[in-house]
PDB file of C-alpha atoms and ligand atoms in Angstrom:
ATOM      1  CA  UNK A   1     122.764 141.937 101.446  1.00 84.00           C
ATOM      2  CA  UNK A   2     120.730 139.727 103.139  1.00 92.00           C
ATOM      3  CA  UNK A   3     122.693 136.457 104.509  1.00 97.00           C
ATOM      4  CA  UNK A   4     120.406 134.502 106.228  1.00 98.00           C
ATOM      5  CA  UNK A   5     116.896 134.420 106.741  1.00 98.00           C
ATOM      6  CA  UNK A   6     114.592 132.339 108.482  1.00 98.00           C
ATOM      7  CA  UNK A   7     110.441 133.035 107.873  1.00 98.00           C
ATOM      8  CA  UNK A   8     107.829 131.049 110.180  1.00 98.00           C
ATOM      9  CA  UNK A   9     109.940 128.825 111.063  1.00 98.00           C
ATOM     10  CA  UNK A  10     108.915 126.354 113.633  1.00 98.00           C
ATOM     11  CA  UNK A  11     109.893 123.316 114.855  1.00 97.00           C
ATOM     12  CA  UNK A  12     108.562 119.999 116.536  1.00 97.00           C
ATOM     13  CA  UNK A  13     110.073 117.088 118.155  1.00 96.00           C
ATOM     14  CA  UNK A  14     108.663 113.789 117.985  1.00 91.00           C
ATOM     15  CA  UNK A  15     109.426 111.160 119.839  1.00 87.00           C
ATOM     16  CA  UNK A  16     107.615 107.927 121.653  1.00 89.00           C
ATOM     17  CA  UNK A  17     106.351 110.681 124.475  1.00 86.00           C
ATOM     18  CA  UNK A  18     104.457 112.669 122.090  1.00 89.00           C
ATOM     19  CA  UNK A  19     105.653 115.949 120.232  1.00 89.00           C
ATOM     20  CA  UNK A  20     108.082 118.913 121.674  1.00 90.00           C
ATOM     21  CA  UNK A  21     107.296 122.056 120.292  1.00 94.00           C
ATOM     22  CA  UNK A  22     111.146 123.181 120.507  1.00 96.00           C
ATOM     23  CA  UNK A  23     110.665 126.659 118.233  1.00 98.00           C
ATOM     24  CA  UNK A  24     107.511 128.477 117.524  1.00 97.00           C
ATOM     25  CA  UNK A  25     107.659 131.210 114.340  1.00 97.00           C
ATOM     26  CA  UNK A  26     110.797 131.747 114.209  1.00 98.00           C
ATOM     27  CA  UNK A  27     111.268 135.697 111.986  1.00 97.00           C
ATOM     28  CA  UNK A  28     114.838 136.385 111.729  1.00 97.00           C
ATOM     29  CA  UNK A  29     116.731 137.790 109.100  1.00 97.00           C
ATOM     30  CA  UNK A  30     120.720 138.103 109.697  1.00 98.00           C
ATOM     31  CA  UNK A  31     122.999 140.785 106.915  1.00 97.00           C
ATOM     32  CA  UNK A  32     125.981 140.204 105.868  1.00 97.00           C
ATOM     33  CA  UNK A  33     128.950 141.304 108.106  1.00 96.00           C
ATOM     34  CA  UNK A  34     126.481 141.138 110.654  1.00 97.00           C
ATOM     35  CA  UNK A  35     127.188 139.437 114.215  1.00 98.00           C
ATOM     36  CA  UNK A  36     124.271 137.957 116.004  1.00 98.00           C
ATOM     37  CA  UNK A  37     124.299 136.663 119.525  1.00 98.00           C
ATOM     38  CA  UNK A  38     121.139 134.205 120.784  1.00 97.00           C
ATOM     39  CA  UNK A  39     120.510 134.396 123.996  1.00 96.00           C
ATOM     40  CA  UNK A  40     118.182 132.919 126.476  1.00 94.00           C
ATOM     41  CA  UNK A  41     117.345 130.031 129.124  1.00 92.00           C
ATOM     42  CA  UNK A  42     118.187 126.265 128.807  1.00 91.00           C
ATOM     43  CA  UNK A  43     115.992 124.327 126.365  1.00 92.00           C
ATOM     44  CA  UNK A  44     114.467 127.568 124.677  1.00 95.00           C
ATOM     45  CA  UNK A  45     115.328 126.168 121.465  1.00 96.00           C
ATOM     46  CA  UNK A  46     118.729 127.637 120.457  1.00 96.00           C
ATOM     47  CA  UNK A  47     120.522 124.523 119.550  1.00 95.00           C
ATOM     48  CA  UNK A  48     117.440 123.478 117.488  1.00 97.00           C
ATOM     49  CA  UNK A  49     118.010 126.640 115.839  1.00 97.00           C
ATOM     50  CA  UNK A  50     121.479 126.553 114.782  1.00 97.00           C
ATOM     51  CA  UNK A  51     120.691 122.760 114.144  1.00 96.00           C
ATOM     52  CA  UNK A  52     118.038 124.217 111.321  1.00 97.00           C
ATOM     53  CA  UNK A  53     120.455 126.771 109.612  1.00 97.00           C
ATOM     54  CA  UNK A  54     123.055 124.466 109.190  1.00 95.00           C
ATOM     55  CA  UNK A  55     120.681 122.103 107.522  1.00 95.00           C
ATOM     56  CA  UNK A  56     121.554 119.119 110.123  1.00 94.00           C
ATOM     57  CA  UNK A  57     117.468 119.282 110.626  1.00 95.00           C
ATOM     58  CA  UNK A  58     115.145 120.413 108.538  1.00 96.00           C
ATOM     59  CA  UNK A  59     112.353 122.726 109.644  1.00 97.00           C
ATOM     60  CA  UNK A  60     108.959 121.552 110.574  1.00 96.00           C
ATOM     61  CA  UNK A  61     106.953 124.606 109.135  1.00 97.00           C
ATOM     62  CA  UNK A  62     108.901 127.515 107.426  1.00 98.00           C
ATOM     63  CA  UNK A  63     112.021 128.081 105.582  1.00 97.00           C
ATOM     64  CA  UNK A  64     115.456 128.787 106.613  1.00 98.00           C
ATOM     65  CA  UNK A  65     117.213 130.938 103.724  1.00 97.00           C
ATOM     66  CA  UNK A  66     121.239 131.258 103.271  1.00 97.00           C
ATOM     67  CA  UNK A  67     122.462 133.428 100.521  1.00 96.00           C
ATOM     68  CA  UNK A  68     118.811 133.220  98.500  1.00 94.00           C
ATOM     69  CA  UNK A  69     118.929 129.351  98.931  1.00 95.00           C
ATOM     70  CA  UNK A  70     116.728 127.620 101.003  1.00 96.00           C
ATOM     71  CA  UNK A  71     118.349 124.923 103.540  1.00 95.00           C
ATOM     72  CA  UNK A  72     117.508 121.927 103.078  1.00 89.00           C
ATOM     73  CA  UNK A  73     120.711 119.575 103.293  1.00 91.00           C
ATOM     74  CA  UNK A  74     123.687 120.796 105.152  1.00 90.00           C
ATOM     75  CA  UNK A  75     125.858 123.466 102.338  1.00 92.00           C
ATOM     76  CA  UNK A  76     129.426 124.305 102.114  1.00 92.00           C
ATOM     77  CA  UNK A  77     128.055 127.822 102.758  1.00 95.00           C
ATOM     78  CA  UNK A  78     127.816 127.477 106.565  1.00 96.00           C
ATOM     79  CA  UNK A  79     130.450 126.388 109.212  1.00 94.00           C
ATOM     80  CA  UNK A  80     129.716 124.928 112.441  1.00 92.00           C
ATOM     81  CA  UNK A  81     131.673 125.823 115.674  1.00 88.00           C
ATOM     82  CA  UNK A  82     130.747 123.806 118.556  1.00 83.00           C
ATOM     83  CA  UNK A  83     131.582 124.241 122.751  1.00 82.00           C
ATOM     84  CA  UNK A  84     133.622 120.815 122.381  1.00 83.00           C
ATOM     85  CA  UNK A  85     136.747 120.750 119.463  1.00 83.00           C
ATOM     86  CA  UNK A  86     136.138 117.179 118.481  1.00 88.00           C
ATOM     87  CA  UNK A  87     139.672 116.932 117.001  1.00 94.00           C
ATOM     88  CA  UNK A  88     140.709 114.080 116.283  1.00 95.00           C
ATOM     89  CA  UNK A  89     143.800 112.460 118.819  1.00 95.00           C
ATOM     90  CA  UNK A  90     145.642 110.481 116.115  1.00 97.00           C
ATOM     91  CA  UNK A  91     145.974 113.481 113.347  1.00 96.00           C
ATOM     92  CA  UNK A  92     148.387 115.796 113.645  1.00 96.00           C
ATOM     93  CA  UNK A  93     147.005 119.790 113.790  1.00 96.00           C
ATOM     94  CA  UNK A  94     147.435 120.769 109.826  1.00 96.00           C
ATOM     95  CA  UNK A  95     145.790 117.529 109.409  1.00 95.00           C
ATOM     96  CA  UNK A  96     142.692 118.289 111.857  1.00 96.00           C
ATOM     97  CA  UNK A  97     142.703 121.830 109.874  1.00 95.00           C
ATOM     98  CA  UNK A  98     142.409 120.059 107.043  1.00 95.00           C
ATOM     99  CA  UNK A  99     139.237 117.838 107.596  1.00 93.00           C
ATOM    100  CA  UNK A 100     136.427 119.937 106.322  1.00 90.00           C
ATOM    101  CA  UNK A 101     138.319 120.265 102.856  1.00 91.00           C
ATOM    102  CA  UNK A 102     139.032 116.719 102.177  1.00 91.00           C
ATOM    103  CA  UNK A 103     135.258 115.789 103.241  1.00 88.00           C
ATOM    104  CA  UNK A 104     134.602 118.295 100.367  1.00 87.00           C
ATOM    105  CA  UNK A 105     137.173 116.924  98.288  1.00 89.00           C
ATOM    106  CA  UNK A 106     138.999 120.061  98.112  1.00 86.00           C
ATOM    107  CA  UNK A 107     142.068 119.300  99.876  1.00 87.00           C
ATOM    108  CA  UNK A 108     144.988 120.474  97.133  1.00 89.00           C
ATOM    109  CA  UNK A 109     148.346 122.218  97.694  1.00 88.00           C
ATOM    110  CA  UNK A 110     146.103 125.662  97.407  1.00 88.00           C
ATOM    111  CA  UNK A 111     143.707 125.075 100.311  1.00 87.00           C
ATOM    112  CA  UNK A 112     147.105 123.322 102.315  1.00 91.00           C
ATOM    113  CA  UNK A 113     148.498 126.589 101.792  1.00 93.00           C
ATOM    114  CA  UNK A 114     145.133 128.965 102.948  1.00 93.00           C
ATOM    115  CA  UNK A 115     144.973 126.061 106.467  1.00 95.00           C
ATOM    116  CA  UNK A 116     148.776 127.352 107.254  1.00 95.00           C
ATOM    117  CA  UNK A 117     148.328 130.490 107.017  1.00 94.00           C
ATOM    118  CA  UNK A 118     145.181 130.377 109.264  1.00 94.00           C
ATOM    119  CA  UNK A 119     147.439 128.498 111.781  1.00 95.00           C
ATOM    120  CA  UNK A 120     149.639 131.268 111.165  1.00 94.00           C
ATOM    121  CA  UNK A 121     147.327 134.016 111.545  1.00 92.00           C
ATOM    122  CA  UNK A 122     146.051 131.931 115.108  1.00 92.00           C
ATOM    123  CA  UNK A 123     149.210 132.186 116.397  1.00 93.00           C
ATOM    124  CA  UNK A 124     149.168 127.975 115.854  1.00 95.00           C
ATOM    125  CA  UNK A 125     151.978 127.836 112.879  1.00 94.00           C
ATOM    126  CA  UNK A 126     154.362 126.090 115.500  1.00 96.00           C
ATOM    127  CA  UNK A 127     151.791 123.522 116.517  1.00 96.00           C
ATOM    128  CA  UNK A 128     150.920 122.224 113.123  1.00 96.00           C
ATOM    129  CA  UNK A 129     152.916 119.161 112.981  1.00 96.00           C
ATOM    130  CA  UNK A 130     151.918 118.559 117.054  1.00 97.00           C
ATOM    131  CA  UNK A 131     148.635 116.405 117.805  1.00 97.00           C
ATOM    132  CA  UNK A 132     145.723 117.747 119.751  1.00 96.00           C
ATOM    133  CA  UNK A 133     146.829 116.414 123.323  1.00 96.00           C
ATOM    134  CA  UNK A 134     150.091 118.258 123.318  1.00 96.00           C
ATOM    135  CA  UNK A 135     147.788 121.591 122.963  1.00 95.00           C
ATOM    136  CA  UNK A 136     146.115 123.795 125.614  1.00 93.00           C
ATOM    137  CA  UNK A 137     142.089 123.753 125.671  1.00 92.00           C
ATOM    138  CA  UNK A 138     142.289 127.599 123.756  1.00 92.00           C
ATOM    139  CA  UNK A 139     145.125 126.156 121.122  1.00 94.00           C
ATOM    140  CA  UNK A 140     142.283 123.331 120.594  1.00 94.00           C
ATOM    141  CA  UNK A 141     139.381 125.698 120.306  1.00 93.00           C
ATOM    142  CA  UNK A 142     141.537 127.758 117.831  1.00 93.00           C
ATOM    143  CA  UNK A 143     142.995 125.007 115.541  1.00 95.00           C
ATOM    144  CA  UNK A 144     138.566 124.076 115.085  1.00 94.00           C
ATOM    145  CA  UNK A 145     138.220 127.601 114.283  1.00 93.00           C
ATOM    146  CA  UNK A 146     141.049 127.366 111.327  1.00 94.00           C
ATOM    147  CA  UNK A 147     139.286 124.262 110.367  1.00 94.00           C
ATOM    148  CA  UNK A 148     136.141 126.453 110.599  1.00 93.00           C
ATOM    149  CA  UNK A 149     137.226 128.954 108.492  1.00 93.00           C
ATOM    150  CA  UNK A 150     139.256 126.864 105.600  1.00 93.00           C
ATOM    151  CA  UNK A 151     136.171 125.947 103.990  1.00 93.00           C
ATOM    152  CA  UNK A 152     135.405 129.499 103.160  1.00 93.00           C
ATOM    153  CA  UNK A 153     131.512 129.518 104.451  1.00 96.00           C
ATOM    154  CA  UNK A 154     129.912 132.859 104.317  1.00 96.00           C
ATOM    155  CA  UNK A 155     127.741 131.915 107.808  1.00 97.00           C
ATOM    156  CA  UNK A 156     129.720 130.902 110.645  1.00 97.00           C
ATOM    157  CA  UNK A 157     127.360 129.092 113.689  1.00 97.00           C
ATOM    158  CA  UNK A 158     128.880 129.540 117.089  1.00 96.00           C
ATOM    159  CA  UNK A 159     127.927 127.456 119.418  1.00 94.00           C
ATOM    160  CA  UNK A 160     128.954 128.242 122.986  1.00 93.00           C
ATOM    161  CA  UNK A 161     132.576 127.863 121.670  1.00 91.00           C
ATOM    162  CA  UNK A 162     134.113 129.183 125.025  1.00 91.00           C
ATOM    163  CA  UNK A 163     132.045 127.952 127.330  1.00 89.00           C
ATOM    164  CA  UNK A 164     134.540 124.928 128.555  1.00 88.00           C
ATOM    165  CA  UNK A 165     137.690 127.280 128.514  1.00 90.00           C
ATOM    166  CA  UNK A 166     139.125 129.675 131.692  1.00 91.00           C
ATOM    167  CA  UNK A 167     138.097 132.996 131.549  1.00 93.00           C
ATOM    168  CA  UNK A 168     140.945 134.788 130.518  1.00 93.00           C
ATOM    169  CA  UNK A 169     141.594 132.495 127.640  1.00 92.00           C
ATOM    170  CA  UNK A 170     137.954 132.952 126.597  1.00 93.00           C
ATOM    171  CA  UNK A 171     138.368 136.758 126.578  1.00 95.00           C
ATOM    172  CA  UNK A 172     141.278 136.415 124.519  1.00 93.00           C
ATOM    173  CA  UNK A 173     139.513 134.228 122.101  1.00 93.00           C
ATOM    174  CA  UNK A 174     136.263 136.455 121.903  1.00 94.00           C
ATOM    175  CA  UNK A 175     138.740 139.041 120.545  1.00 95.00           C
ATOM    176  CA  UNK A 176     140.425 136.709 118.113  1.00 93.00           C
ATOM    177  CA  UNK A 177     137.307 135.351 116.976  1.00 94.00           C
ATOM    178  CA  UNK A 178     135.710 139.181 116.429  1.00 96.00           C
ATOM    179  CA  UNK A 179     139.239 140.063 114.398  1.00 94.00           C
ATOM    180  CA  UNK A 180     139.051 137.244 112.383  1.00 93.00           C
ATOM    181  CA  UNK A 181     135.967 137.079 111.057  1.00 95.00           C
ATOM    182  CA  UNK A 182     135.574 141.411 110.933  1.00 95.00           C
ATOM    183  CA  UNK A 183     138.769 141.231 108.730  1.00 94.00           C
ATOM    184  CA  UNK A 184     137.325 138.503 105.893  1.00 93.00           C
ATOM    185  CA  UNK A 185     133.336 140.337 106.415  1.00 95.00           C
ATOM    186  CA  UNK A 186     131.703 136.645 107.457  1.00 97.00           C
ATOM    187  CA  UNK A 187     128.655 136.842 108.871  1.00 98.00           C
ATOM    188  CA  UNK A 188     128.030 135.121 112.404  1.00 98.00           C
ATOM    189  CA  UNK A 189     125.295 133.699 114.535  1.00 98.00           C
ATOM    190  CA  UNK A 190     126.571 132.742 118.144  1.00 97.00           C
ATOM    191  CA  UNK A 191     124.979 130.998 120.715  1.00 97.00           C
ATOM    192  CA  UNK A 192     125.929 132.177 124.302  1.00 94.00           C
ATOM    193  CA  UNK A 193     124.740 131.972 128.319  1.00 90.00           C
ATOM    194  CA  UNK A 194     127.074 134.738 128.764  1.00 94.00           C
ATOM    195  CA  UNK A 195     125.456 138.479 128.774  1.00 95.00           C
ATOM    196  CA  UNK A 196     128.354 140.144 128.745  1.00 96.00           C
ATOM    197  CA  UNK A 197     129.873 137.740 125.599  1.00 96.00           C
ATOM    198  CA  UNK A 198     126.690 138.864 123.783  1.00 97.00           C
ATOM    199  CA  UNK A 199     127.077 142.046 124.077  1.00 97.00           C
ATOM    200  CA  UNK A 200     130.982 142.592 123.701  1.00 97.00           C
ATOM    201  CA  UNK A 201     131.100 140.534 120.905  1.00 97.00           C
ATOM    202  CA  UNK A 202     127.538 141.710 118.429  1.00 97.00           C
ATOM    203  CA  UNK A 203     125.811 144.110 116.515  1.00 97.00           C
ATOM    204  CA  UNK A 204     122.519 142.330 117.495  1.00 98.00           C
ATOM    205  CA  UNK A 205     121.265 140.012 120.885  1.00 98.00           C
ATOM    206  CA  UNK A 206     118.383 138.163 120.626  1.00 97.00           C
ATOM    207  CA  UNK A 207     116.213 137.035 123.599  1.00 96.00           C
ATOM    208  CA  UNK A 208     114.770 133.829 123.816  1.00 96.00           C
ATOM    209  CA  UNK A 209     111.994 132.260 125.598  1.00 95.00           C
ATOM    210  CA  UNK A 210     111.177 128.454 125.889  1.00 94.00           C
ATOM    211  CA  UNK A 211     108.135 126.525 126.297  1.00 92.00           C
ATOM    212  CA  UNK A 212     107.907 126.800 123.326  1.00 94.00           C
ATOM    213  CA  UNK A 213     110.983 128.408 122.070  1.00 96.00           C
ATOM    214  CA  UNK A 214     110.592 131.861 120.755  1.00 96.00           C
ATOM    215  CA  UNK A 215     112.249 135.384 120.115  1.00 97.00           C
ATOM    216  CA  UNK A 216     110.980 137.470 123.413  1.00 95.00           C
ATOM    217  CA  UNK A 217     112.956 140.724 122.148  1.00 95.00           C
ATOM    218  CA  UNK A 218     116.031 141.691 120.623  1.00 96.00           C
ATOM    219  CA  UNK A 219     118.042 144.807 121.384  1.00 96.00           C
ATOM    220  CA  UNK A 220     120.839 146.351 119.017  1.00 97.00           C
ATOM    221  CA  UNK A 221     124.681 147.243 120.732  1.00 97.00           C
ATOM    222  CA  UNK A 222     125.314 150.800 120.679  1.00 96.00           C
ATOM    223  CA  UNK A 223     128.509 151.930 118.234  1.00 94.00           C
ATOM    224  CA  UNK A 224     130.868 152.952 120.628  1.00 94.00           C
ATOM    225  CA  UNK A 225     130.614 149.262 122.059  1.00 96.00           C
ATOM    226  CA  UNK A 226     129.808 147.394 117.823  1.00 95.00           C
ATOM    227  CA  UNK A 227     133.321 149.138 117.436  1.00 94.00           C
ATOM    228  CA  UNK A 228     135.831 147.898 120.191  1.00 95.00           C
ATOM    229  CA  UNK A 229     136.586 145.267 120.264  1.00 96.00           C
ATOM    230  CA  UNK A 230     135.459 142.332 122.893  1.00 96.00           C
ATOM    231  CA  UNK A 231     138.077 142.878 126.130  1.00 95.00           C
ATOM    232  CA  UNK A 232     137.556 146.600 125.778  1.00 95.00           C
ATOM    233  CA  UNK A 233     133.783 146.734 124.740  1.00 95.00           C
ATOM    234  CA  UNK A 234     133.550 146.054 128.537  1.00 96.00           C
ATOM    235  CA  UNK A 235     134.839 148.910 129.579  1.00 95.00           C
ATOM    236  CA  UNK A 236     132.361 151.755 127.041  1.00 94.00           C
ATOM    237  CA  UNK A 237     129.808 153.420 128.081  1.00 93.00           C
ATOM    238  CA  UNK A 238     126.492 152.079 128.130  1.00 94.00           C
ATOM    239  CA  UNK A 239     127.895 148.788 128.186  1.00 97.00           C
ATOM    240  CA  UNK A 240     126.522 147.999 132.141  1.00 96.00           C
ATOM    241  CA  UNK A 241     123.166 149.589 131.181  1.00 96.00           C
ATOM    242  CA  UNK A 242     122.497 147.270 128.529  1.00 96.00           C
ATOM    243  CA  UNK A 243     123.637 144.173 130.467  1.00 97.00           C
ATOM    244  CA  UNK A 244     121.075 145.156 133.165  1.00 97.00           C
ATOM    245  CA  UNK A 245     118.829 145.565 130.489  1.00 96.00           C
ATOM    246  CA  UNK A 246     119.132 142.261 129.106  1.00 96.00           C
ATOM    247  CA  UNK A 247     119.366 140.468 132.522  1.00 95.00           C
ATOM    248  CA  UNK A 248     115.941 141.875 133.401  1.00 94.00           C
ATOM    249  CA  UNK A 249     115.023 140.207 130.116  1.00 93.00           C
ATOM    250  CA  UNK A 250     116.252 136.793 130.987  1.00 92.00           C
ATOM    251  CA  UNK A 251     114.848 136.946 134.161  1.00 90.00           C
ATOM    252  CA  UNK A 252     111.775 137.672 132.227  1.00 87.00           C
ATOM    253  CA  UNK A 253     112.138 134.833 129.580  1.00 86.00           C
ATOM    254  CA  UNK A 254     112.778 131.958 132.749  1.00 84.00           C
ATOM    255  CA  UNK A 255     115.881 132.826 134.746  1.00 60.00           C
ATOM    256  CA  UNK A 256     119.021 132.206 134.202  1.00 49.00           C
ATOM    257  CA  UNK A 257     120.832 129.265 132.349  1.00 46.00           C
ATOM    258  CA  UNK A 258     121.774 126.509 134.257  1.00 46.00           C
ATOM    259  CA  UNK A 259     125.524 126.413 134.319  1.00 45.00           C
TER     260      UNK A 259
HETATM  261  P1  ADP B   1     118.852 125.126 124.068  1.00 67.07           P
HETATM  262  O1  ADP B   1     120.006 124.907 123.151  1.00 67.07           O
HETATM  263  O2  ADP B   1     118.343 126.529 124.062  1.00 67.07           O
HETATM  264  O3  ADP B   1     119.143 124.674 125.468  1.00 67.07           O
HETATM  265  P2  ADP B   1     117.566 122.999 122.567  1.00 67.07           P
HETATM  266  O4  ADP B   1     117.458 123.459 121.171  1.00 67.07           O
HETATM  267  O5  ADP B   1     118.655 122.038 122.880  1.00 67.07           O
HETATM  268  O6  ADP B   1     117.605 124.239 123.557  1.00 67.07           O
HETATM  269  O7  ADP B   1     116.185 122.310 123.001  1.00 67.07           O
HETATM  270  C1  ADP B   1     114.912 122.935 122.807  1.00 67.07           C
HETATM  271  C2  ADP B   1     113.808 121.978 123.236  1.00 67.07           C
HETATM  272  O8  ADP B   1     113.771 120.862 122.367  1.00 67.07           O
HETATM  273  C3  ADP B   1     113.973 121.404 124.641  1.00 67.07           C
HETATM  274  O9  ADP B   1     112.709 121.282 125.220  1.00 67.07           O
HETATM  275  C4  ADP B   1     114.589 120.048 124.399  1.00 67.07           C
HETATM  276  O10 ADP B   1     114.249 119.160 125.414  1.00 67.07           O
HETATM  277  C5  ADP B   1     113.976 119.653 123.078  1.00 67.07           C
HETATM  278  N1  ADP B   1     114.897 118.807 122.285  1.00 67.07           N
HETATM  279  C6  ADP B   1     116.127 119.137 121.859  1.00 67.07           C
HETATM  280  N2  ADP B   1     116.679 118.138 121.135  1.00 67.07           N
HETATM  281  C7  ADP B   1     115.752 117.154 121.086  1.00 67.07           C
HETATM  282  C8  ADP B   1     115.694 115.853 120.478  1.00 67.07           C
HETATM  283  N3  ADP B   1     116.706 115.398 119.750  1.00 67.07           N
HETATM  284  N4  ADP B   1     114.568 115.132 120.665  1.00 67.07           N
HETATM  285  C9  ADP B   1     113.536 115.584 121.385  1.00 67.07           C
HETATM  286  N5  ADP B   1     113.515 116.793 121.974  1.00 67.07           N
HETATM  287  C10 ADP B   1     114.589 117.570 121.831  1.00 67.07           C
HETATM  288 MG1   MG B   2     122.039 124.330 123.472  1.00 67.07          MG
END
C-alpha cells in the first residue's frame, strides 16, 4: 500500500526579493512500513518538503498524496518530529504527551492510558509527573516522540530529531526510534545531514540537490543492513561501501551540510 505520494510537485517562494524556486518536480512515492531518509546540502529544499506533506504549506504545482487523500490542510494522519522538543516548561511530562490529543479534542481516560504506556515503553514512566527542565536533552527528545506517536498518524516526519543531542544518546535514540515505529508498521520520512543515520536507520536514501531543490538519486540499503538495527547496521557488510557511495553523491549535489 501506497502511503504517501507526491507527483510534480514543485514549489516557489515569494517574497519582496522576487521568487525562490525551493523544489523543482518533486516524484516520490513512500509504502507503507517503509523508512525514508532525505538527504542532501543546506537549502536544497528538504524542510520545504516535509513542510508540504504535513500540509503546513501547500504546494505550488503538484499534489502531495497521504493515504489516497490529497494534502491540503495539515491531517491527523501525519506527525511532525522536529530537531528542537518545544515542550512546554510549565506542564508536567504526561501533560506535554498529551498536547496533540487535546488540540484534537481527543484527550479521554483511553488516550491518557495509550500516552502512559508510551512513556512506559520510552523508558519515561518515572518522569511523567516531572516537568521538562528536570529531564536530559534525550528524555526531552523522547517524551516529543510519545507525544508524536499518541495521535496515532500513519506518516511520521522526522526532522533532524538528533541533531542537537551527544552522540551516544543519538545512537541510542536512532535505535529506539527504528523499534518503535517497526513494531506499530508506521511509515517514516526523516530528514538527516548524517550519512551514516541515513543509512543505519532506512530502507530508502534520497539525494538532494539545491538550486533549485531536486531528487539527484536515490539508492536502496541492502537487507543485511534494512534488518539490524541502527547501532549494529554500522557494523554489516556493505555498510562503508554505501556511505562512500553516497558521500561521492553529496559531494556531487554541493558539498557537505554546513554544521
Ligand atoms: P533545507 O531544509 O534543505 O536546508 P529549506 O527547505 O529550508 O532547505 O530551503 C530551501 C530553499 O528555500 C532555500 O533556498 C531557502 O532559502 C528557501 N526558503 C526556505 N524557507 C523560506 C521562506 N519561508 N521564505 C523564502 N524562502 C525560503
Ligand atoms: Mg532544513
Amino acid at each position: 500500500m501506497n502511503v504517501l505520494q507526491l507527483d510534480h510537485v514543485s514549489h516557489v517562494y515569494v517574497n519582496r526579493k522576487g521568487a525562490d524556486v525551493a523544489l523543482h518536480n518533486i516524484q516520490l512515492s513512500v509504502e507503507k512500513g517503509e523508512f525514508v531518509s532525505l538527504i542532501g546540502p543546506s537549502g536544497c529544499g528538504k524542510t520545504t518538503l516535509l513542510s508540504l506533506i504535513s500540509g503546513l504549506l501547500t504546494p505550488s504545482a503538484g499534489t502531495v498524496t497521504v493515504l489516497g487523500e490529497t494534502i491540503a490542510k495539515p491531517t491527523p494522519s501525519v506527525g511532525y518530529m522536529l530537531q528542537q522538543d518545544y515542550l512546554f516548561p510549565w506542564r508536567t511530562i504526561l501533560e506535554n504527551a498529551s498536547i496533540g490529543l487535546e488540540l484534537m479534542g481527543r484527550r479521554n481516560d483511553d488516550s491518557k492510558q495509550l500516552v502512559l504506556e508510551l512513556l512506559d515503553e520510552m523508558g519515561l514512566a518515572a518522569h511523567a509527573d516531572r516537568y521538562p527542565s528536570q529531564l536530559s536533552g534525550g528524555m526531552r527528545q523522547r517524551v516529543a516522540l510519545v507525544r508524536t506517536l499518541a495521535t496515532e498518524p500513519e506518516l511520521l516526519l522526522l526532522d533532524e530529531p538528533f541533531s542537537a543531542l551527544d552522540y551516544q544518546t543519538k545512537l541510542q535514540l536512532e535505535d529506539l526510534v527504528v523499534e518503535t515505529l517497526r513494531a506499530r508498521g508506521k511509515t517514516a520520512v526523516l530528514v538527516t545531514h548524517d550519512i551514516s543515520e541515513a543509512i543505519a536507520m532506512s530502507d530508502r536514501v534520497i539525494m538532494m540537490q539545491p538550486n533549485p531543490g531536486r531528487i539527484l538519486t536515490e539508492v536502496s540499503v541492502p537487507e543485511p543492513i534494512r534488518e539490524t538495527l541502527p547501532l549494529r547496521a554500522r557494523e554489516q557488510q556493505g555498510f562503508h561501501e554505501l556511505f562512500h557511495q553516497l558521500w561521492g553523491y553529496l559531494e556531487a549535489a554541493g558539498g557537505k551540510e554546513k554544521p
